[in-house]
Amino acid sequence: MAKKSKKKFQKPRPEQSASRKVNVATTPSNVEGYLLAGLVFLLPMIFSRATLDPTIVPRHLLISFFVAAVALLFYVFKKKDIPASMSKSIYAVFIIGLAHAAWSIVSTAASINPANGYFEICRLLLNLALLFLVLQMVYKKESTVVLVCKTIAITAIIHSFIGLVQNFDLGFADLPGANSKPWGLNANRNLYGSALAFSIPFVGYLFYRSGKLWKAIASFSLFISATAIVISQTRSAWVSMAAFLLVLLLLSIIFIRTETKKILKFTAVFFISALAVASIIIAADSKGTLATELKERGSSLVRPTADRTTSDYSINDRFSIWKKTTELIKDKPVTGVGTGNWKISILAYGGTGTAWAGGSYVPDRVHNIYLQMLAENGVPGLLLFLAFWLSIGWIGFKLLRGAAAAQKKVLVAFMMAGLAAVATDGIFSFPTERIEHSLYIIVMAGFIIGTYASELEITHRKTASKTLIYIVVLIAILNIFIGLKRKQFEENIYQVKALEKLSRPADLIVYADKGKNSFYNLDPDGLAIEAKEAIAHRDLKDYDKAISTMKQALKYNPNSAMALNNMGTIYTQMGKFKEAIPYLEKALKLTPDFDMVKKNLAINYYNDKQLEKAISTLESFDYKSEAMFLELYNNSKAYLEYQKNNPGK
């Protein structure tokens, strides 16, 4: 008996292959689409000046509330239909995603500090819940796709403008941010460039799909975004954009030849914009600073270790981090060190040859999401992570091969090329860490899966899969809870750090007590709030409380050189020099160029009569520049000479 054909799609008829000119305006009935567009617009605008990181917590809470509200409003209270049965391919995506979250829980359970992984594990589940909702929205209303693309095009214009004005010192200087300008609304220059890069697939599809007005808006959005990406000097964004354009062209040539000319037109607009912008900036930069930086960063992509420029130091330090991470992976290949625990565990491998050897900063990311996943969740975790995204890619390829309408193929090509850009950016950066980046990534995936669901013509059945909605609501509530716990920690440690600078230990202890919780306990420097509280107790001469509190901080991160150093100072002030030395020695082993630790260790060696060690420690830094340490050195030398000449005394 002949086997039945398993082919999912019919071959597209010629009239279906052409791009359809349809009315893409949304209707009032597409409330869910408007809400998604509103989320996409508002999310990057939200930030807080009261938390350590101005963007992560408020944006995480916004998405959590969005998921809970949409699930409850439309699928519980209004009892809207849910697809009765999804294909095996779609089920596979969610099953693999849940398996990845489950394995993350397993690998984190035995970690040094499980609480440091709770937030990220909850985010994994939240992304799955959001993906499920985006799938529903796209399946039910195709107009959602264009509405979101329009919103992102406008958002990209606003964000690009803010960054450009900021870069040239014309405004927005008071927006919170790290490293050099521009950071826009992303609080970090590199993340600013990456976020704009991830908006390009949506703007590109709008350019392809729309009429004259929105095509013009999309063209301007592409031009100003290209300008901002160049100005951001984010090499990972530059490389990811190259990957995006290359993959898009390959997919169009292989699967959508009838639309290749239009896609080439988009590619030309973006590429020429970026090239023209770079040329104009370099030519117009009278001081030569920006032009030099752009040339340096551009050349470092192909010459990562020559000439020892600032960019080269950055890249070489990253290579050192990767090398130490591979050592960590070899020690924990199966379970890894646990989600969120890389920044704790990597410190145990010492800072020799790295920028953090001097104690000026503590690494909190690998700058490679694959190495970080492998280090934190082991080989199974990385395989599940890759399987999740490959399963979405497989659905995309099935659509490219069999979708009836050419515009659906083009949509999928843009989204798959966008995911390729994310995958490329992840080799050099940390795009999945940020909330706005994750939103763009999940929407790309949702567009692909939702289009696949609509192409399969999945039937509806009332109350079918209702359990899924309750799970989505529970996930959202869990994320609201964990987000509020992180908010509690960050707001109070923000106050603690301010009070530390003002030397107000009693007030500091009050805020430290408010910030403590069992669900989030380390700042980006790997310090627990207890570490700050312990120093306040030390300053108030409450040494027993200082020691017990610092021991709790070291339980959360036993490899924190700063916490170890501060524990040493507590014992030093108590006159217990022998007890201080082991903590300071460990701190120096972790950060061999940290002068603060060397100075404290030299003092304790001297007071414990370990004079030879005191001298060798003093000689490891510029002791002559400070009178106290010069005196310490001379006294040690004199006493050793006295002992030599007077043995037994």
XYZ file of C-alpha atoms in Angstrom:
649
model
C 0.000 0.000 0.000
C 1.366 3.383 -0.963
C 2.243 5.660 1.905
C 0.199 8.797 2.393
C 1.977 12.008 1.652
C 3.144 13.836 4.774
C 3.617 17.126 3.000
C 2.323 19.992 5.106
C 2.020 22.710 2.477
C 0.811 22.943 -1.087
C 3.172 24.365 -3.661
C 2.563 28.070 -4.078
C 0.683 29.058 -7.188
C 2.255 31.782 -9.346
C -0.240 34.390 -8.244
C 0.526 33.552 -4.610
C 4.267 33.955 -5.070
C 4.034 37.632 -5.825
C 4.022 40.119 -2.995
C 0.425 40.941 -2.183
C -0.611 44.557 -1.796
C -2.996 44.327 1.109
C -4.407 46.758 3.595
C -2.106 46.340 6.552
C -3.938 48.775 8.813
C -4.981 47.212 12.048
C -8.567 47.128 13.197
C -9.928 47.928 16.659
C -10.608 44.212 17.183
C -6.875 43.515 17.276
C -6.509 44.674 20.862
C -3.844 42.087 21.663
C -1.749 43.328 18.728
C -1.988 46.895 19.985
C -0.945 45.773 23.459
C 2.090 43.942 22.061
C 3.018 47.011 20.021
C 2.606 49.140 23.143
C 4.938 46.832 25.054
C 7.529 46.981 22.273
C 7.352 50.790 22.311
C 7.295 51.357 26.067
C 9.758 48.735 27.270
C 12.988 50.473 26.134
C 11.694 53.780 27.563
C 11.363 52.440 31.100
C 14.227 52.856 33.557
C 14.801 53.562 37.232
C 17.354 55.768 38.944
C 16.789 53.983 42.250
C 18.189 50.578 41.269
C 21.775 49.495 40.637
C 21.017 48.674 37.006
C 18.565 51.285 35.727
C 16.952 49.024 33.107
C 16.788 45.332 34.026
C 14.362 45.266 36.962
C 11.750 47.782 35.739
C 11.673 46.255 32.245
C 11.473 42.722 33.610
C 8.508 43.714 35.783
C 6.779 45.390 32.823
C 6.991 42.222 30.711
C 5.838 40.097 33.652
C 2.769 42.289 34.212
C 2.082 42.281 30.445
C 2.124 38.475 30.246
C -0.111 38.127 33.304
C -2.570 40.802 32.112
C -2.911 39.481 28.548
C -3.305 35.868 29.673
C -5.903 36.731 32.304
C -7.833 39.320 30.306
C -8.174 37.505 27.004
C -7.909 33.806 27.806
C -9.364 33.536 31.316
C -11.907 36.340 31.737
C -12.964 36.764 28.076
C -12.419 33.041 27.417
C -10.924 33.515 23.966
C -10.105 30.378 22.041
C -6.714 28.704 22.049
C -5.520 26.420 19.251
C -6.811 22.952 20.112
C -3.793 21.137 18.771
C -0.429 22.401 17.629
C 1.929 20.533 15.345
C 4.662 18.318 16.740
C 7.243 20.905 15.636
C 5.639 23.645 17.743
C 5.182 21.343 20.718
C 8.865 20.414 20.425
C 9.904 24.051 20.808
C 8.107 24.428 24.133
C 9.038 20.979 25.436
C 12.725 21.658 24.760
C 12.409 25.113 26.326
C 10.867 23.648 29.480
C 13.536 20.927 29.567
C 16.212 23.628 29.380
C 14.634 25.489 32.318
C 14.341 22.225 34.279
C 17.997 21.360 33.683
C 18.984 24.880 34.745
C 17.218 24.242 38.055
C 19.027 20.918 38.472
C 22.464 22.381 37.706
C 21.864 25.372 39.980
C 20.610 23.387 42.967
C 24.144 22.299 43.914
C 25.845 25.604 43.088
C 27.707 27.865 45.504
C 24.879 30.386 45.524
C 21.591 29.038 44.077
C 19.820 32.346 44.742
C 22.046 34.038 42.192
C 20.391 31.918 39.485
C 16.736 32.279 40.451
C 16.165 35.457 38.458
C 17.645 34.046 35.238
C 15.764 30.737 35.521
C 12.501 32.623 36.023
C 13.322 34.709 32.951
C 13.741 31.533 30.884
C 10.213 30.535 31.823
C 8.907 34.063 31.221
C 10.360 34.078 27.703
C 8.547 30.810 26.969
C 5.281 32.272 28.270
C 5.748 35.406 26.152
C 6.570 33.284 23.102
C 3.324 31.357 23.601
C 1.320 34.607 23.685
C 3.072 36.089 20.632
C 2.321 32.841 18.788
C -1.389 33.274 19.588
C -1.407 36.922 18.493
C 0.311 36.294 15.160
C -1.784 33.213 14.425
C -5.058 35.031 15.003
C -4.197 38.397 13.441
C -1.617 38.684 10.675
C -1.896 42.463 11.018
C -0.069 42.152 14.353
C 3.184 41.573 12.457
C 3.039 44.834 10.518
C 1.788 46.786 13.528
C 4.767 45.651 15.617
C 7.177 46.362 12.752
C 5.808 49.899 12.429
C 6.199 50.423 16.168
C 9.788 49.181 16.164
C 10.634 51.441 13.204
C 9.405 54.476 15.162
C 11.113 53.283 18.334
C 14.418 52.825 16.479
C 14.205 56.414 15.202
C 13.645 57.757 18.735
C 16.438 55.682 20.273
C 18.881 56.483 17.506
C 18.125 60.197 17.849
C 18.655 60.099 21.628
C 21.998 58.342 21.230
C 23.231 60.692 18.514
C 22.257 63.807 20.459
C 23.885 62.315 23.532
C 27.073 61.405 21.664
C 27.613 64.957 20.427
C 26.851 66.494 23.871
C 23.641 68.153 22.676
C 21.313 66.617 25.259
C 20.172 63.573 27.260
C 23.389 63.677 29.287
C 21.443 62.999 32.501
C 20.192 59.600 31.373
C 21.799 56.858 33.501
C 24.506 54.872 31.758
C 27.849 53.108 31.941
C 31.087 53.287 29.899
C 31.427 55.942 27.195
C 28.663 57.623 25.189
C 26.315 56.919 23.568
C 24.336 54.562 25.752
C 20.931 55.950 24.816
C 18.207 54.353 26.910
C 20.089 51.078 27.348
C 22.529 52.253 30.062
C 25.445 50.699 28.137
C 27.023 51.678 24.816
C 27.528 48.129 23.555
C 23.994 47.113 24.464
C 22.697 50.261 22.789
C 24.334 49.247 19.501
C 23.110 45.654 19.765
C 19.517 46.682 20.534
C 19.409 48.846 17.413
C 20.915 46.024 15.365
C 18.153 43.675 16.520
C 15.496 46.168 15.402
C 16.716 46.078 11.782
C 14.919 42.808 10.773
C 11.561 44.368 11.704
C 12.301 47.662 9.972
C 13.574 45.754 6.933
C 10.367 43.737 6.636
C 8.339 46.949 6.945
C 10.449 48.439 4.128
C 9.653 45.397 1.976
C 5.969 45.136 2.849
C 4.627 48.693 3.039
C 3.467 51.412 0.682
C 5.207 54.713 -0.011
C 4.646 56.456 3.340
C 5.837 53.641 5.594
C 8.557 52.700 3.145
C 9.890 56.253 3.515
C 9.645 56.028 7.315
C 11.372 52.647 7.249
C 14.121 54.067 5.012
C 14.740 56.929 7.444
C 14.695 54.492 10.361
C 17.309 52.353 8.600
C 19.499 55.385 7.898
C 19.424 56.842 11.413
C 19.796 53.366 12.972
C 22.831 52.693 10.781
C 24.266 56.028 11.925
C 23.729 55.185 15.598
C 25.176 51.679 15.207
C 28.316 53.147 13.641
C 28.591 55.810 16.361
C 28.105 53.217 19.112
C 31.429 51.588 18.096
C 29.952 48.222 19.024
C 31.965 45.649 17.108
C 29.611 42.795 17.961
C 26.731 44.813 16.449
C 28.767 45.466 13.293
C 29.557 41.768 12.875
C 25.986 40.714 13.650
C 24.673 43.114 11.004
C 27.035 41.592 8.451
C 25.729 38.136 9.409
C 22.134 39.373 9.136
C 22.593 40.749 5.619
C 24.498 37.686 4.438
C 21.928 35.194 5.764
C 19.033 37.282 4.430
C 20.526 37.354 0.932
C 21.281 33.624 0.978
C 17.751 32.740 2.096
C 16.187 34.989 -0.530
C 18.346 33.586 -3.336
C 17.672 29.975 -2.317
C 14.001 30.127 -1.335
C 12.409 33.375 -2.616
C 14.006 34.254 -5.936
C 10.962 36.249 -7.032
C 11.569 38.663 -4.131
C 15.352 38.844 -4.282
C 15.367 42.214 -6.063
C 13.295 43.841 -3.316
C 15.483 42.349 -0.612
C 18.577 43.510 -2.477
C 17.091 47.006 -2.529
C 16.685 46.929 1.269
C 20.228 45.575 1.672
C 21.601 48.342 -0.515
C 19.749 51.038 1.449
C 21.115 49.791 4.770
C 24.655 49.048 3.572
C 25.041 52.339 1.719
C 23.624 54.212 4.726
C 26.163 52.656 7.076
C 29.045 53.199 4.651
C 28.054 56.800 3.925
C 27.642 57.593 7.606
C 31.046 56.164 8.501
C 32.709 58.081 5.658
C 31.033 61.371 6.574
C 31.911 61.005 10.272
C 35.546 60.256 9.546
C 35.789 63.156 7.069
C 33.986 65.664 9.308
C 35.742 64.815 12.561
C 38.060 67.802 12.868
C 39.591 66.621 16.160
C 40.161 63.159 14.765
C 39.192 61.425 18.025
C 36.048 59.684 16.802
C 37.582 58.864 13.438
C 40.578 57.287 15.158
C 38.354 55.243 17.457
C 36.239 53.990 14.543
C 39.317 53.023 12.545
C 40.856 51.342 15.575
C 37.754 49.301 16.333
C 37.209 48.422 12.701
C 40.787 47.263 12.193
C 40.726 45.290 15.456
C 38.160 42.957 13.901
C 40.892 41.550 11.684
C 43.946 42.489 13.833
C 42.969 41.665 17.417
C 46.403 41.780 19.072
C 48.553 44.246 17.145
C 49.777 47.665 18.248
C 48.357 47.329 21.817
C 45.572 49.868 21.356
C 42.691 50.294 23.810
C 40.571 47.974 21.673
C 43.339 45.385 21.682
C 43.523 45.416 25.469
C 39.765 44.881 25.588
C 39.930 41.953 23.175
C 42.969 40.378 24.854
C 41.280 40.577 28.236
C 38.244 38.873 26.718
C 40.469 36.097 25.385
C 41.889 35.658 28.907
C 38.373 35.335 30.306
C 37.477 32.754 27.645
C 40.625 30.771 28.437
C 39.865 30.667 32.157
C 36.261 29.768 31.397
C 37.393 26.727 29.401
C 39.385 25.617 32.465
C 36.240 25.941 34.566
C 34.241 23.953 31.981
C 36.765 21.099 32.084
C 36.269 20.864 35.844
C 32.433 20.882 35.640
C 31.505 19.552 32.174
C 28.131 17.987 33.032
C 26.271 20.114 35.557
C 28.304 23.289 35.216
C 28.619 25.676 38.158
C 24.949 26.693 38.124
C 23.003 29.531 36.533
C 24.330 32.911 37.627
C 27.332 31.344 39.355
C 29.981 31.860 36.662
C 31.001 35.225 38.111
C 31.456 33.565 41.522
C 33.308 30.460 40.339
C 35.595 32.054 37.728
C 37.333 34.115 40.423
C 38.738 30.929 41.959
C 40.895 30.485 38.834
C 42.875 33.592 39.743
C 43.254 36.940 38.078
C 46.769 36.436 36.697
C 46.953 37.850 33.196
C 43.571 39.571 33.408
C 42.376 43.121 33.917
C 40.738 42.191 37.231
C 44.073 41.106 38.743
C 44.413 44.658 40.099
C 41.037 44.546 41.838
C 39.682 47.500 39.857
C 36.694 45.502 38.664
C 35.154 42.044 38.849
C 34.066 40.135 35.716
C 30.343 39.420 35.622
C 29.992 37.995 32.083
C 31.960 35.767 29.737
C 31.077 37.957 26.721
C 30.108 34.749 24.930
C 26.674 33.310 25.651
C 27.682 29.809 24.496
C 30.696 29.587 26.790
C 28.654 31.049 29.641
C 25.848 28.533 29.072
C 28.371 25.689 28.940
C 30.133 26.911 32.094
C 26.932 27.429 34.086
C 24.732 24.523 32.890
C 27.223 22.049 31.422
C 27.029 20.200 28.114
C 23.338 19.190 28.560
C 22.383 22.810 29.218
C 24.160 24.077 26.114
C 22.687 21.296 23.954
C 19.158 22.081 25.155
C 19.728 25.801 24.555
C 20.924 25.143 21.001
C 18.158 22.584 20.380
C 15.526 25.166 21.343
C 16.704 27.694 18.778
C 17.455 25.072 16.133
C 13.887 23.770 16.468
C 12.619 27.273 15.708
C 15.050 27.454 12.785
C 13.729 24.120 11.503
C 10.172 25.504 11.526
C 11.453 28.533 9.616
C 13.065 26.341 6.942
C 9.835 24.355 6.578
C 7.995 27.613 5.945
C 10.582 28.833 3.453
C 10.215 25.604 1.511
C 6.438 25.299 1.586
C 4.609 28.510 2.520
C 2.015 29.523 -0.041
C 2.481 33.304 0.053
C 5.770 34.922 -0.867
C 5.373 37.630 1.779
C 5.244 34.971 4.500
C 8.504 33.556 3.200
C 10.017 37.027 3.215
C 8.841 37.603 6.803
C 10.414 34.329 7.879
C 13.633 35.139 6.005
C 13.956 38.490 7.807
C 13.247 36.931 11.211
C 15.639 34.000 10.670
C 18.338 36.391 9.503
C 17.625 38.425 12.643
C 18.115 35.343 14.816
C 21.365 34.678 12.938
C 22.439 38.218 13.911
C 21.611 37.443 17.551
C 23.555 34.174 17.372
C 26.562 36.033 15.944
C 26.359 38.842 18.503
C 26.289 36.206 21.227
C 29.789 35.037 20.302
C 31.224 38.375 21.447
C 28.613 39.837 23.769
C 25.668 39.004 26.052
C 22.477 39.885 24.117
C 20.219 37.409 25.930
C 20.915 39.062 29.288
C 19.031 42.278 28.566
C 15.246 42.501 28.703
C 14.717 44.630 25.580
C 17.029 42.389 23.562
C 15.163 39.298 24.727
C 11.859 40.897 23.737
C 13.054 41.444 20.162
C 14.431 37.886 20.042
C 11.206 36.326 21.333
C 9.094 38.390 18.934
C 11.263 37.183 16.024
C 10.703 33.584 17.133
C 6.986 34.244 17.726
C 6.558 35.633 14.209
C 8.095 32.464 12.770
C 6.056 30.021 14.876
C 2.838 32.043 14.594
C 3.166 32.180 10.806
C 3.749 28.425 10.745
C 0.644 27.862 12.876
C -1.509 29.992 10.573
C -0.127 28.210 7.511
C -1.155 24.875 9.022
C -4.639 26.294 9.619
C -4.838 25.034 13.178
C -8.454 24.726 14.292
C -9.822 26.341 17.434
C -11.723 24.627 20.179
C -13.052 26.413 23.233
C -11.342 25.689 26.572
C -8.775 23.478 24.831
C -5.314 23.868 26.349
C -6.757 26.041 29.136
C -4.166 24.574 31.478
C -1.461 26.225 29.367
C -2.907 29.643 30.146
C -2.936 28.960 33.879
C 0.716 27.911 33.616
C 1.484 31.150 31.760
C -0.216 33.170 34.507
C 1.692 31.322 37.227
C 4.984 31.938 35.429
C 4.176 35.651 35.178
C 3.284 35.843 38.890
C 6.516 34.022 39.791
C 8.480 36.560 37.726
C 6.684 39.481 39.358
C 7.647 38.058 42.749
C 11.314 37.464 41.854
C 11.477 40.859 40.107
C 10.210 42.605 43.241
C 12.778 40.737 45.337
C 15.582 41.899 43.046
C 14.126 45.409 43.157
C 14.168 45.265 46.970
C 17.835 44.270 46.933
C 18.982 46.778 44.298
C 17.155 49.780 45.716
C 18.553 49.224 49.188
C 22.114 48.405 48.179
C 22.006 51.542 46.013
C 21.287 53.486 49.229
C 23.899 51.463 51.117
C 26.622 52.454 48.653
C 25.627 56.105 48.912
C 25.716 55.992 52.719
C 29.084 54.217 52.617
C 30.547 57.192 50.763
C 29.012 59.550 53.331
C 30.486 57.492 56.219
C 27.125 56.933 57.928
C 27.423 53.336 59.212
C 24.352 53.336 61.475
C 22.021 54.422 58.650
C 23.783 52.003 56.299
C 22.886 49.047 58.537
C 19.194 50.009 58.416
C 19.095 49.907 54.614
C 21.211 46.746 54.513
C 18.641 44.959 56.678
C 15.869 46.126 54.342
C 17.713 44.830 51.295
C 18.468 41.321 52.512
C 16.465 38.485 50.982
C 16.871 34.835 50.075
C 16.109 35.281 46.372
C 18.713 37.802 45.210
C 21.869 38.639 47.144
C 24.849 39.748 44.974
C 25.553 43.036 43.216
C 27.353 43.170 39.819
C 30.711 43.215 41.678
C 29.874 39.907 43.331
C 29.442 41.540 46.742
C 26.577 40.656 49.048
C 24.811 43.446 50.882
C 26.097 41.754 54.066
C 29.659 42.653 53.029
C 28.787 46.344 53.200
C 26.903 45.871 56.477
C 29.865 44.078 58.061
C 32.148 47.059 57.405
C 29.568 49.341 59.030
C 29.568 47.132 62.130
C 33.390 47.245 62.087
C 33.350 51.030 61.963
C 30.965 51.018 64.945
C 33.407 48.707 66.827
C 30.849 45.890 66.915
C 33.415 43.323 65.836
C 31.518 40.127 66.660
C 28.604 41.263 64.521
C 30.995 42.381 61.804
C 32.648 38.943 61.637
C 29.378 36.947 61.609
C 27.903 39.213 58.931
C 31.012 39.030 56.742
C 31.023 35.234 57.046
C 27.510 35.252 55.595
C 28.727 37.455 52.724
C 31.583 35.019 52.054
C 29.121 32.136 52.076
C 27.341 33.816 49.136
C 30.650 34.462 47.339
C 33.738 32.818 48.891
C 35.904 34.123 46.032
C 35.291 37.839 46.482
C 38.699 39.450 46.957
C 37.066 42.585 48.351
C 35.056 40.667 50.954
C 38.133 38.634 51.924
C 40.195 41.799 52.221
C 37.543 43.434 54.373
C 37.343 40.400 56.643
C 41.088 40.779 57.088
C 40.683 44.414 58.100
C 38.109 43.489 60.737
C 40.580 41.117 62.401
C 43.346 43.714 61.970
C 41.372 46.306 63.909
C 40.752 43.696 66.610
C 44.502 43.100 66.828
C 44.073 39.490 65.690
C 46.752 39.620 63.003
C 47.250 35.861 62.699
C 43.502 35.391 61.983
C 43.545 38.193 59.373
C 46.428 36.765 57.318
C 44.673 33.709 55.724
C 41.845 35.889 54.377
C 44.285 38.430 52.946
C 46.492 35.719 51.441
C 43.517 34.211 49.657
C 42.455 37.646 48.408
C 45.957 38.239 47.019
C 45.970 34.849 45.311
C 42.715 35.772 43.555
C 43.878 39.306 42.641
C 47.707 39.232 42.567
C 48.083 42.897 41.567
C 45.642 44.348 44.109
C 47.746 46.907 46.017
C 45.116 47.424 48.729
C 45.374 43.761 49.705
C 49.183 43.884 49.579
C 49.243 46.843 51.939
C 46.900 45.200 54.439
C 48.841 41.944 54.238
C 52.159 43.710 54.817
C 50.753 45.373 57.951
C 49.540 42.063 59.348
C 52.763 40.225 58.510
C 54.708 42.955 60.310
C 52.499 42.883 63.398
C 52.629 39.085 63.474
C 56.456 39.272 63.338
C 56.600 37.561 59.911
C 59.112 40.169 58.819
C 60.572 38.448 55.768
C 57.074 38.041 54.327
C 56.322 41.653 55.233
C 59.407 42.822 53.313
C 58.694 40.719 50.227
C 55.076 41.956 50.206
C 56.194 45.576 50.566
C 58.646 45.147 47.705
C 55.812 43.960 45.432
C 54.369 47.504 45.288
C 55.688 51.049 45.467
C 56.083 51.203 49.245
C 58.399 54.236 49.042
C 55.581 56.513 47.882
C 53.863 56.357 51.301
C 55.695 57.289 54.507
C 53.933 54.667 56.621
C 54.993 51.764 54.394
C 58.509 53.130 53.966
C 58.801 53.210 57.757
C 57.354 49.697 57.951
C 59.968 48.483 55.475
C 62.877 50.151 57.279
C 61.716 48.840 60.665
C 61.391 45.298 59.285
C 64.887 45.448 57.798
C 66.345 46.885 61.000
C 64.675 44.280 63.209
C 65.833 41.407 60.992
C 69.379 42.812 61.144
C 69.120 43.062 64.919
C 67.963 39.427 65.162
C 70.820 38.354 62.907
C 73.374 40.092 65.097
C 71.702 39.070 68.346
C 70.496 35.487 67.945
C 68.110 34.281 70.583
C 66.911 37.783 71.455
